[in-house]
């Protein structure tokens, strides 16, 4: 326990200054929306950098026919209410609404949610194969894939998130199941090709995991993929609730498949 | 433990610039140029509280809910502090937030509205009138949060057209009976109040008028005529009797009777055409 440690809180005036501060070697902890960070900052941190003043630079959502681009400080509510996101990326919009209550949606930021990695929005970003830009005072790491990328280091700042809008053949699926489990996925059915599915599940306490068995079972098209869902969701769901969760997810997936035919 | 540490003024120093003069940073190139305020000293925060200027001294990471309750004597339940109950919700720059998730460093220069600031609010007038008629009122712990959320739901900028009151009030979790009644009441009130909003009224009204005009007059008036209460009660009694007859134990008998009567009935033959 850090009994008598001083707590230094700094508001960065702009992005460049924030990056300079992060590179000075002190153990900075970032405070974006505050919904997660505020609970454990006091116990651990000695230096806190508030990013709230970077909102003019980093709070925006841009969607056109081919791509989605959002600043790291865009809130979940911005994602949920953006007309472009609702039209082109209904999966992300639904996930943002399912992630938290209305009051939390107004504060929780995209970067905070992504770095924290818990809940529906990270699952949706994984399913949509999002990429993010990371910047530091030394340079930048653009186009990091969320699934494989190294998390931002102590002197780095996640600045933007990009998603390539799925084409018209793709079907976006979002299922909010019991036990706080969310399944996000993109299904693509091209002619004379097996169904390509990209499914991720996450819960309020677990990072997204890929439903590989379910994807495979759906591609084979033999049906009866409830078993695969149960096995895939095993790390997230307690055994006694597995049936209810599997049923909810299977229903959403079969509805999505039916609408594709 | 963390909260206790933050609450003690001696253990917290605030070395951040107050941002009163942004040029201050540009001159020396460092955001931390301003000397630390010293160990144990809090920072002063100026913001607008319920339409009036407020100034308070508090640590930068102290929660807004705690400052409002302890230093500004605003009635807010602050026991949870884990974003669980939703009782401490306020409007921060017009956005609904949980004040226990907002540090004071984010409040500087902002506008805060609590349920006390909404006492004379025009939008909440029908809600307050409805509250008087409720069989069971929400308790003192959840009512402030419910009122602020309702205000944000009815007039907020960022509420989706298809969003229900139940969904919006989901964050206000209380075990009292009154909160459930309150949610139902807001669900009932929400439709006419929200339809008065200019942005949606513009798009919704002409379509509704056209649809109404397209229907024949008889069809328009047929659905609107309400049956008298006596007739409704009689109809309900008849339907309940019918449903009682159609219950599973009696169903086979009814089926048998009907099939038997069909079997006995002689087959119909077409009558021969008359010759002209």
XYZ file of C-alpha atoms in Angstrom:
537
model
C 0.000 0.000 0.000
C 1.310 3.316 -0.866
C 0.486 5.211 2.271
C 2.131 8.568 1.856
C 2.724 8.728 -1.886
C 1.821 11.968 -3.579
C -0.668 11.897 -6.410
C 0.050 14.085 -9.381
C -2.796 14.767 -11.785
C -2.057 16.597 -15.017
C -4.376 17.712 -17.758
C -2.722 17.535 -21.158
C -3.452 20.666 -23.178
C -3.114 18.907 -26.527
C -2.055 15.625 -28.090
C 1.568 16.623 -28.689
C 2.023 17.702 -25.079
C 0.370 14.526 -23.878
C 2.843 12.432 -25.886
C 5.775 14.481 -24.555
C 4.612 13.927 -21.007
C 4.207 10.189 -21.576
C 7.796 9.945 -22.804
C 9.343 11.515 -19.706
C 9.780 8.154 -17.992
C 7.373 8.678 -15.143
C 4.753 5.944 -14.566
C 1.766 7.751 -16.046
C -1.709 6.283 -15.759
C -4.242 7.563 -18.276
C -7.647 8.878 -17.289
C -10.008 9.075 -20.280
C -13.654 8.677 -19.269
C -12.983 7.530 -15.750
C -15.580 4.768 -15.549
C -13.048 1.977 -15.051
C -9.898 3.871 -14.160
C -11.287 5.832 -11.244
C -11.847 2.705 -9.204
C -8.225 1.554 -9.139
C -6.249 4.714 -9.849
C -5.986 5.840 -6.263
C -4.465 2.634 -5.029
C -1.747 2.257 -7.646
C -1.023 5.456 -9.495
C 1.329 8.245 -8.571
C 1.040 10.132 -11.862
C -2.274 10.515 -13.645
C -2.688 12.109 -17.059
C -6.222 13.267 -17.799
C -7.102 13.097 -21.488
C -10.381 14.962 -21.172
C -8.909 18.122 -22.651
C -8.031 16.236 -25.849
C -11.711 15.840 -26.681
C -11.715 18.465 -29.465
C -9.006 16.428 -31.253
C -9.996 12.882 -30.447
C -13.755 12.796 -29.962
C -15.313 12.210 -33.374
C -16.958 9.489 -35.415
C -16.636 9.458 -39.188
C -18.367 6.943 -41.444
C -18.536 6.839 -45.231
C -19.370 4.085 -47.714
C -16.115 2.205 -47.208
C -14.636 2.984 -43.844
C -15.276 3.923 -40.258
C -12.888 6.118 -38.349
C -13.281 7.260 -34.777
C -11.163 9.158 -32.313
C -10.039 7.392 -29.180
C -12.184 9.632 -26.994
C -15.439 8.996 -28.873
C -17.899 7.767 -26.278
C -20.010 4.644 -26.514
C -23.030 6.910 -26.792
C -21.469 8.576 -29.835
C -21.216 5.137 -31.437
C -24.743 4.178 -30.453
C -26.377 7.344 -31.760
C -24.324 7.993 -34.886
C -26.616 7.530 -37.894
C -23.714 6.323 -40.031
C -22.698 3.678 -37.527
C -26.293 2.501 -37.131
C -26.612 2.119 -40.884
C -23.239 0.663 -41.847
C -22.116 -1.033 -38.635
C -25.263 -2.063 -36.748
C -23.142 -4.594 -34.893
C -21.012 -1.884 -33.303
C -24.024 0.294 -32.540
C -25.850 -2.572 -30.807
C -22.723 -3.545 -28.913
C -22.254 0.017 -27.653
C -25.811 0.036 -26.357
C -25.429 -3.364 -24.738
C -22.075 -2.603 -23.135
C -23.323 -0.273 -20.418
C -26.209 1.756 -19.097
C -27.093 5.153 -20.539
C -25.108 7.138 -17.965
C -21.981 5.022 -18.416
C -22.303 5.167 -22.201
C -21.930 8.951 -21.981
C -18.583 8.667 -20.183
C -16.971 5.430 -21.382
C -14.595 6.040 -24.270
C -13.658 3.848 -27.201
C -9.970 3.710 -26.226
C -10.718 2.924 -22.602
C -13.106 0.148 -23.561
C -10.673 -1.310 -26.079
C -7.702 -1.246 -23.728
C -9.797 -2.669 -20.901
C -10.976 -5.329 -23.351
C -14.108 -6.428 -21.508
C -17.654 -6.547 -22.806
C -19.554 -6.309 -26.054
C -17.699 -3.471 -27.802
C -14.282 -5.201 -27.846
C -16.006 -8.344 -29.170
C -17.610 -6.288 -31.944
C -14.301 -4.615 -32.803
C -12.618 -8.030 -32.957
C -15.367 -9.411 -35.195
C -15.161 -6.406 -37.514
C -11.377 -6.787 -37.655
C -10.781 -3.228 -36.496
C -7.377 -1.619 -36.507
C -6.045 1.159 -34.341
C -3.310 3.745 -34.468
C -0.868 4.121 -31.633
C 1.281 7.202 -31.237
C 4.203 8.123 -29.081
C 6.643 11.011 -29.080
C 9.053 8.847 -31.095
C 6.620 7.954 -33.869
C 3.496 6.023 -34.609
C 2.320 2.460 -35.140
C -0.614 2.785 -37.543
C -2.989 0.005 -38.531
C -2.532 -2.343 -35.591
C -5.022 -5.206 -35.791
C -6.952 -5.444 -32.547
C -6.745 -9.220 -32.365
C -2.993 -9.572 -32.697
C -1.585 -6.172 -31.771
C 0.579 -5.449 -28.799
C -1.272 -3.269 -26.327
C -0.137 0.373 -26.147
C 2.989 0.700 -24.058
C 3.557 3.119 -21.178
C 4.708 5.929 -23.449
C 2.109 5.302 -26.146
C -1.375 6.594 -26.728
C -4.127 4.904 -28.726
C -5.432 7.686 -30.964
C -7.759 6.354 -33.668
C -9.777 3.246 -34.514
C -10.492 2.202 -38.105
C -12.865 -0.373 -39.562
C -13.361 -1.316 -43.201
C -17.130 -1.438 -43.755
C -18.161 -5.029 -44.655
C -19.600 -5.373 -48.148
C -23.258 -5.969 -48.940
C -23.018 -9.773 -48.764
C -21.883 -9.697 -45.158
C -24.387 -10.086 -42.377
C -23.530 -8.557 -39.003
C -24.823 -10.436 -35.968
C -24.970 -9.358 -32.373
C -26.437 -11.497 -29.616
C -26.764 -10.388 -26.027
C -27.136 -13.609 -24.070
C -27.738 -14.205 -20.342
C -24.824 -14.037 -17.865
C -23.571 -10.861 -19.560
C -22.239 -12.812 -22.533
C -22.220 -11.057 -25.894
C -21.535 -12.702 -29.217
C -20.553 -10.522 -32.151
C -19.961 -11.811 -35.625
C -19.821 -11.212 -39.324
C -21.176 -13.877 -41.679
C -20.347 -13.828 -45.390
C -21.907 -16.162 -47.945
C -20.473 -15.986 -51.408
C -21.720 -18.104 -54.322
C -20.283 -21.612 -54.526
C -18.275 -21.020 -51.404
C -18.865 -22.171 -47.853
C -20.149 -19.702 -45.325
C -17.345 -17.644 -43.809
C -18.040 -16.693 -40.227
C -15.997 -14.608 -37.856
C -17.451 -14.884 -34.371
C -16.228 -13.543 -31.051
C -17.737 -13.812 -27.612
C -16.961 -11.713 -24.558
C -18.419 -11.093 -21.164
C -18.200 -8.371 -18.544
C -15.355 -10.255 -16.910
C -13.545 -11.876 -19.840
C -11.728 -10.666 -22.913
C -13.065 -11.663 -26.341
C -12.444 -15.201 -27.494
C -13.004 -16.588 -30.961
C -15.712 -19.210 -31.461
C -13.639 -21.384 -33.783
C -15.668 -24.604 -33.435
C -18.898 -22.739 -34.164
C -17.362 -21.047 -37.189
C -16.255 -24.398 -38.519
C -19.606 -26.060 -37.884
C -21.426 -23.213 -39.629
C -19.091 -23.409 -42.613
C -19.733 -27.136 -42.964
C -23.469 -26.402 -42.917
C -24.465 -29.669 -41.293
C -26.541 -28.013 -38.590
C -26.530 -29.025 -34.956
C -23.880 -26.511 -34.071
C -25.323 -25.932 -30.603
C -22.731 -28.347 -29.226
C -19.982 -26.304 -30.815
C -21.342 -23.117 -29.229
C -21.484 -24.775 -25.817
C -17.886 -25.936 -26.115
C -16.695 -22.551 -27.372
C -18.456 -20.634 -24.598
C -17.262 -22.983 -21.897
C -14.595 -20.604 -20.488
C -17.114 -17.747 -20.224
C -20.252 -19.408 -18.927
C -20.796 -21.480 -15.777
C -21.985 -24.982 -16.609
C -25.407 -24.552 -15.007
C -26.224 -21.608 -17.311
C -24.645 -23.036 -20.461
C -27.938 -24.262 -21.899
C -29.693 -20.896 -21.667
C -26.739 -19.008 -23.132
C -26.270 -21.521 -25.952
C -29.967 -21.371 -26.815
C -29.934 -17.577 -27.004
C -26.815 -17.468 -29.176
C -27.985 -20.312 -31.434
C -31.308 -18.575 -31.999
C -29.619 -15.334 -33.067
C -27.244 -17.148 -35.388
C -29.947 -19.254 -37.006
C -32.103 -16.149 -37.541
C -29.156 -14.426 -39.194
C -28.541 -17.457 -41.399
C -32.204 -17.664 -42.353
C -32.225 -14.014 -43.384
C -29.231 -14.628 -45.643
C -30.963 -17.327 -47.663
C -8.861 1.869 0.877
C -8.155 3.869 -2.206
C -11.074 6.153 -1.584
C -10.065 6.689 1.993
C -6.605 7.689 0.881
C -7.963 10.089 -1.675
C -10.296 11.599 0.860
C -7.423 12.627 3.133
C -6.104 15.965 2.062
C -2.570 15.460 3.349
C -1.746 12.635 0.993
C -2.778 14.316 -2.208
C -0.917 16.969 -4.066
C -2.112 18.561 -7.219
C 0.634 19.530 -9.569
C -1.530 20.120 -12.593
C -1.870 23.496 -14.254
C -5.315 24.979 -13.790
C -5.552 25.647 -17.518
C -6.640 29.217 -16.878
C -4.008 30.440 -19.299
C -3.244 27.942 -22.055
C -0.335 30.091 -23.255
C 1.451 29.278 -20.045
C 2.187 25.815 -21.446
C 3.278 27.048 -24.823
C 5.867 29.388 -23.413
C 7.994 26.789 -21.712
C 6.836 23.722 -23.615
C 5.924 21.824 -20.521
C 2.467 21.087 -19.255
C 3.725 20.729 -15.692
C 5.429 24.077 -15.455
C 3.228 25.305 -12.672
C 4.810 24.327 -9.377
C 3.001 21.707 -7.369
C 0.441 23.075 -5.006
C 2.253 21.219 -2.272
C 1.489 18.150 -0.315
C -1.832 18.197 1.383
C -3.270 21.081 -0.539
C -6.414 20.580 -2.582
C -7.327 22.384 -5.735
C -10.138 24.828 -6.247
C -12.774 23.892 -8.782
C -15.218 26.322 -10.320
C -18.291 25.060 -12.077
C -21.974 25.813 -12.538
C -24.249 23.924 -10.198
C -27.977 24.067 -10.938
C -27.575 27.352 -12.776
C -25.461 29.041 -10.086
C -21.703 29.465 -9.879
C -20.079 27.107 -7.390
C -16.542 26.921 -6.066
C -15.250 24.059 -4.025
C -11.911 22.787 -2.766
C -11.308 19.082 -3.285
C -8.665 16.582 -4.424
C -8.561 16.218 -8.229
C -9.607 12.578 -8.251
C -12.351 12.958 -5.680
C -15.669 11.799 -7.015
C -18.215 14.433 -7.968
C -20.919 12.586 -6.035
C -18.958 12.819 -2.816
C -18.161 16.496 -3.278
C -21.780 17.333 -4.056
C -23.061 15.473 -1.030
C -20.418 16.372 1.518
C -19.305 19.848 0.550
C -22.274 21.324 -1.277
C -25.066 19.641 0.722
C -26.816 18.219 -2.315
C -29.049 15.246 -1.556
C -27.382 12.392 -3.418
C -27.020 8.776 -2.341
C -23.274 8.133 -2.300
C -22.978 4.777 -0.605
C -22.459 2.575 -3.671
C -19.699 4.464 -5.561
C -19.364 1.535 -7.908
C -21.629 2.675 -10.760
C -24.112 0.070 -9.604
C -27.184 1.822 -8.236
C -27.606 4.855 -10.492
C -28.868 6.967 -7.618
C -26.214 9.641 -8.032
C -26.895 10.458 -11.664
C -26.571 14.098 -12.726
C -26.445 16.030 -15.972
C -22.881 17.091 -16.775
C -22.913 19.603 -19.635
C -26.338 18.233 -20.546
C -25.198 14.604 -20.654
C -26.460 12.033 -18.208
C -23.581 10.698 -16.121
C -23.071 8.836 -12.890
C -21.440 11.383 -10.640
C -19.568 8.645 -8.773
C -17.674 7.933 -12.026
C -16.672 11.555 -12.613
C -13.490 12.894 -11.008
C -13.381 16.548 -10.001
C -10.648 17.176 -12.568
C -13.294 16.618 -15.260
C -15.828 18.945 -13.673
C -13.821 22.167 -13.760
C -15.714 24.762 -15.823
C -18.590 22.404 -16.565
C -22.283 22.731 -15.864
C -23.795 20.286 -13.383
C -27.536 19.823 -12.895
C -28.861 17.629 -10.116
C -32.432 16.603 -9.369
C -32.690 19.624 -7.050
C -32.066 21.861 -10.032
C -34.959 20.259 -11.890
C -37.639 21.168 -9.348
C -39.269 23.702 -11.662
C -38.372 21.939 -14.883
C -41.074 22.187 -17.545
C -40.337 18.783 -19.068
C -40.639 16.962 -15.743
C -43.952 18.612 -14.826
C -46.165 15.714 -16.008
C -43.808 13.263 -14.312
C -44.066 15.078 -10.986
C -47.860 15.199 -11.321
C -47.874 11.489 -12.104
C -45.717 10.821 -9.050
C -48.472 12.168 -6.785
C -50.941 9.691 -8.225
C -48.641 6.657 -7.990
C -49.731 3.889 -5.649
C -46.190 3.534 -4.376
C -43.561 6.224 -4.773
C -39.876 5.488 -5.376
C -37.727 5.703 -2.268
C -35.522 8.660 -1.358
C -32.421 6.836 -2.574
C -33.485 6.197 -6.132
C -35.845 9.113 -6.853
C -33.142 11.749 -7.601
C -31.466 9.473 -10.134
C -34.770 8.447 -11.679
C -35.822 12.065 -12.183
C -32.526 13.091 -13.775
C -32.544 10.066 -16.078
C -36.150 10.757 -17.065
C -35.232 14.347 -17.886
C -32.338 13.176 -20.059
C -34.553 10.595 -21.716
C -37.380 13.005 -22.512
C -35.309 15.935 -23.717
C -31.770 14.676 -24.137
C -29.992 15.185 -27.426
C -28.559 11.709 -27.617
C -31.653 9.551 -27.163
C -32.429 7.209 -30.009
C -35.913 7.262 -31.566
C -36.660 3.624 -30.810
C -35.268 3.646 -27.287
C -37.782 2.801 -24.585
C -38.030 4.363 -21.145
C -37.367 0.959 -19.656
C -34.064 0.766 -21.510
C -33.082 4.285 -20.496
C -33.954 3.734 -16.838
C -32.169 0.394 -16.751
C -29.231 1.942 -14.925
C -31.358 2.978 -11.943
C -31.399 -0.169 -9.909
C -33.417 -0.125 -6.740
C -35.341 -2.807 -4.941
C -38.182 -0.544 -3.842
C -41.647 -1.126 -5.319
C -41.966 2.485 -6.329
C -39.187 2.416 -8.906
C -41.032 -0.235 -10.909
C -44.213 1.862 -10.844
C -42.181 4.906 -11.846
C -40.691 3.167 -14.894
C -44.176 2.131 -16.034
C -45.436 5.669 -15.589
C -42.579 7.161 -17.623
C -43.164 4.555 -20.315
C -46.756 5.793 -20.566
C -45.837 9.462 -20.453
C -42.868 9.248 -22.783
C -44.708 8.897 -26.074
C -46.655 12.192 -26.128
C -43.865 14.172 -24.451
C -41.174 12.929 -26.825
C -43.376 13.358 -29.894
C -43.553 17.087 -29.080
C -39.837 17.396 -29.770
C -39.427 19.505 -32.907
C -36.786 17.386 -34.656
C -38.952 14.277 -34.654
C -42.321 16.011 -34.999
C -41.260 17.406 -38.386
C -40.574 14.012 -39.881
C -43.324 12.075 -38.160
C -46.353 14.356 -38.545
C -46.760 14.672 -42.325
C -46.466 10.918 -42.808
C -49.087 10.283 -40.166
C -51.411 12.904 -41.715
C -51.027 11.396 -45.188
C -51.743 7.924 -43.897
C -54.822 9.206 -42.105
C -56.087 11.028 -45.177
C -55.583 7.961 -47.338
C -57.903 5.865 -45.205
C -61.656 6.060 -45.922
C -63.722 8.082 -43.481
C -65.664 5.075 -42.214
C -62.437 3.243 -41.390
C -61.110 6.306 -39.636
C -64.107 6.675 -37.346
C -64.762 2.965 -36.775
C -61.732 2.353 -34.623
C -62.092 5.510 -32.594
C -65.557 4.831 -31.220
C -65.168 3.520 -27.741
C -67.673 1.031 -26.458
C -69.405 1.951 -23.215
C -68.004 0.404 -20.060
C -71.082 -1.776 -19.497
C -70.846 -3.311 -22.963
C -67.105 -3.898 -22.525
C -67.685 -5.694 -19.226
C -70.393 -7.861 -20.799
C -68.116 -8.737 -23.717
C -65.341 -9.655 -21.302
C -67.700 -11.960 -19.389
C -68.820 -13.681 -22.584
C -65.249 -14.168 -23.784
C -64.179 -15.548 -20.406
C -67.051 -18.081 -20.563
C -66.008 -19.063 -24.084
C -62.407 -19.484 -23.064
C -63.485 -21.578 -20.075
C -65.391 -23.875 -22.453
C -62.388 -24.221 -24.707
C -60.075 -25.447 -21.940
C -58.087 -28.647 -22.612
C -60.256 -31.134 -20.577
C -63.391 -30.109 -22.464
C -61.747 -29.739 -25.827
C -62.039 -33.403 -26.965
C -65.787 -33.489 -26.166
C -66.442 -30.392 -28.206
C -64.410 -31.849 -31.064
C -66.322 -35.138 -30.902
C -69.666 -33.360 -30.935
C -68.764 -31.287 -33.905
C -67.368 -34.179 -35.878
C -70.453 -36.261 -35.105
C -72.866 -33.607 -36.226
C -70.926 -33.239 -39.470
C -71.078 -36.977 -40.073
C -74.851 -37.222 -39.522
C -75.641 -34.239 -41.685
C -76.772 -35.374 -45.139
C -74.647 -34.356 -48.029
C -75.897 -31.262 -49.789
C -77.059 -31.591 -53.299
C -77.468 -28.835 -55.763
C -81.055 -28.097 -56.479
C -81.988 -28.680 -60.115
C -82.148 -25.528 -62.174
C -85.528 -24.238 -62.973
C -86.490 -24.292 -66.540
C -87.460 -20.996 -67.950
